[in-house]
Tab-separated table of C-alpha atoms in Angstrom:
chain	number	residue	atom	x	y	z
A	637	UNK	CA	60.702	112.655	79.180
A	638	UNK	CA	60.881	115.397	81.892
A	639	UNK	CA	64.100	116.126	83.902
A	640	UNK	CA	63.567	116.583	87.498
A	641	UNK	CA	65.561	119.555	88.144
A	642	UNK	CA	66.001	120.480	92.117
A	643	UNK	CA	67.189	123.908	93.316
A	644	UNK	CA	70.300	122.117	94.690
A	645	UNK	CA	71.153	120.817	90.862
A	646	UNK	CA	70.958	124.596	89.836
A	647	UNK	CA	73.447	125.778	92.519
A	648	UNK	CA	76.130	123.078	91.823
A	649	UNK	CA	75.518	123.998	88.014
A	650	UNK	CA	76.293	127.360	89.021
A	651	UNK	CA	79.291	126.403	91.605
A	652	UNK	CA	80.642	124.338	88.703
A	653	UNK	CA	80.221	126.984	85.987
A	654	UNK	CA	81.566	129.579	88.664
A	655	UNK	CA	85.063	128.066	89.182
A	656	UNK	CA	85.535	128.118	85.180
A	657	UNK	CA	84.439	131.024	84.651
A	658	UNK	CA	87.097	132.356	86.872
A	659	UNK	CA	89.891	129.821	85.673
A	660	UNK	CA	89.222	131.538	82.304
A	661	UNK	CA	89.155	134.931	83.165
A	662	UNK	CA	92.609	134.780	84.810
A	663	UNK	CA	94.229	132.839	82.243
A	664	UNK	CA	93.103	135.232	79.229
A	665	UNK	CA	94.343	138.112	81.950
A	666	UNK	CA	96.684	140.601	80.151
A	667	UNK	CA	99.151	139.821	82.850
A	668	UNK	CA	99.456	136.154	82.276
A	669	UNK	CA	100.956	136.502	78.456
A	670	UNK	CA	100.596	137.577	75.160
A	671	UNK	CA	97.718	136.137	73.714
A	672	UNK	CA	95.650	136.921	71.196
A	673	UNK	CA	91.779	136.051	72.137
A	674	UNK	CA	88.935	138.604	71.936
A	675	UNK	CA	86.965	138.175	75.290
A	676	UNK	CA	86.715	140.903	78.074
A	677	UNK	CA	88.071	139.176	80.878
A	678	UNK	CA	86.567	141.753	83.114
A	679	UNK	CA	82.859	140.552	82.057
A	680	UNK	CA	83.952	136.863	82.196
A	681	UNK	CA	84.813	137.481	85.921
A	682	UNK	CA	82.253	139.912	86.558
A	683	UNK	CA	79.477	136.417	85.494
A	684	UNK	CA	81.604	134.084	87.746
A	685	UNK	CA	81.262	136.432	90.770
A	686	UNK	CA	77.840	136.548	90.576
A	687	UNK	CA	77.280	132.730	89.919
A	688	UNK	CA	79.273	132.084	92.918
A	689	UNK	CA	77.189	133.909	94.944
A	690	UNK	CA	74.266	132.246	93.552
A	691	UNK	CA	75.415	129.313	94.482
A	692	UNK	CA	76.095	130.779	98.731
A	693	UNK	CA	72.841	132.015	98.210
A	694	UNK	CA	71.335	128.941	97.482
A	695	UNK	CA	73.309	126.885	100.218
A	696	UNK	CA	72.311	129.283	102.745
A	697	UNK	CA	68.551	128.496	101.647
A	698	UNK	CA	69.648	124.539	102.021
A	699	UNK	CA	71.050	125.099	105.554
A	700	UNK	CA	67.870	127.319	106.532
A	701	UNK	CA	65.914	124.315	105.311
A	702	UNK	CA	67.923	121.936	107.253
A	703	UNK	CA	67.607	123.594	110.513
């Protein structure tokens, strides 16, 4: 059985994935509180940038399409 995957299915994946990404990054910040988890919160961040702008880049290829 083969998914049918469309380019718009990848860029709410990544919209989706994007917003956590960043959700986590702030909430393991040093400046929130003491905790005690080994992740780089800079790197976290740094992955949910760019799959937000995946995600403009591929609704600006949807509204080119559109028009």
């Amino acid at each position: 059985m083969a998914f049918n995957i469309e380019l718009w299915d990848i860029g709410l994946w990544s919209a989706i994935s994007s917003i956590m990404l960043l959700i986590v990054s702030e909430t393991i910040s040093p400046y929130y509180g003491k905790n005690n988890i080994i992740l780089r919160g800079k790197r976290i961040r740094y992955i949910g940038i760019g799959l937000g702008i995946l995600f403009l880049a591929i609704a600006i290829i949807r509204i080119r399409a559109m028009i």
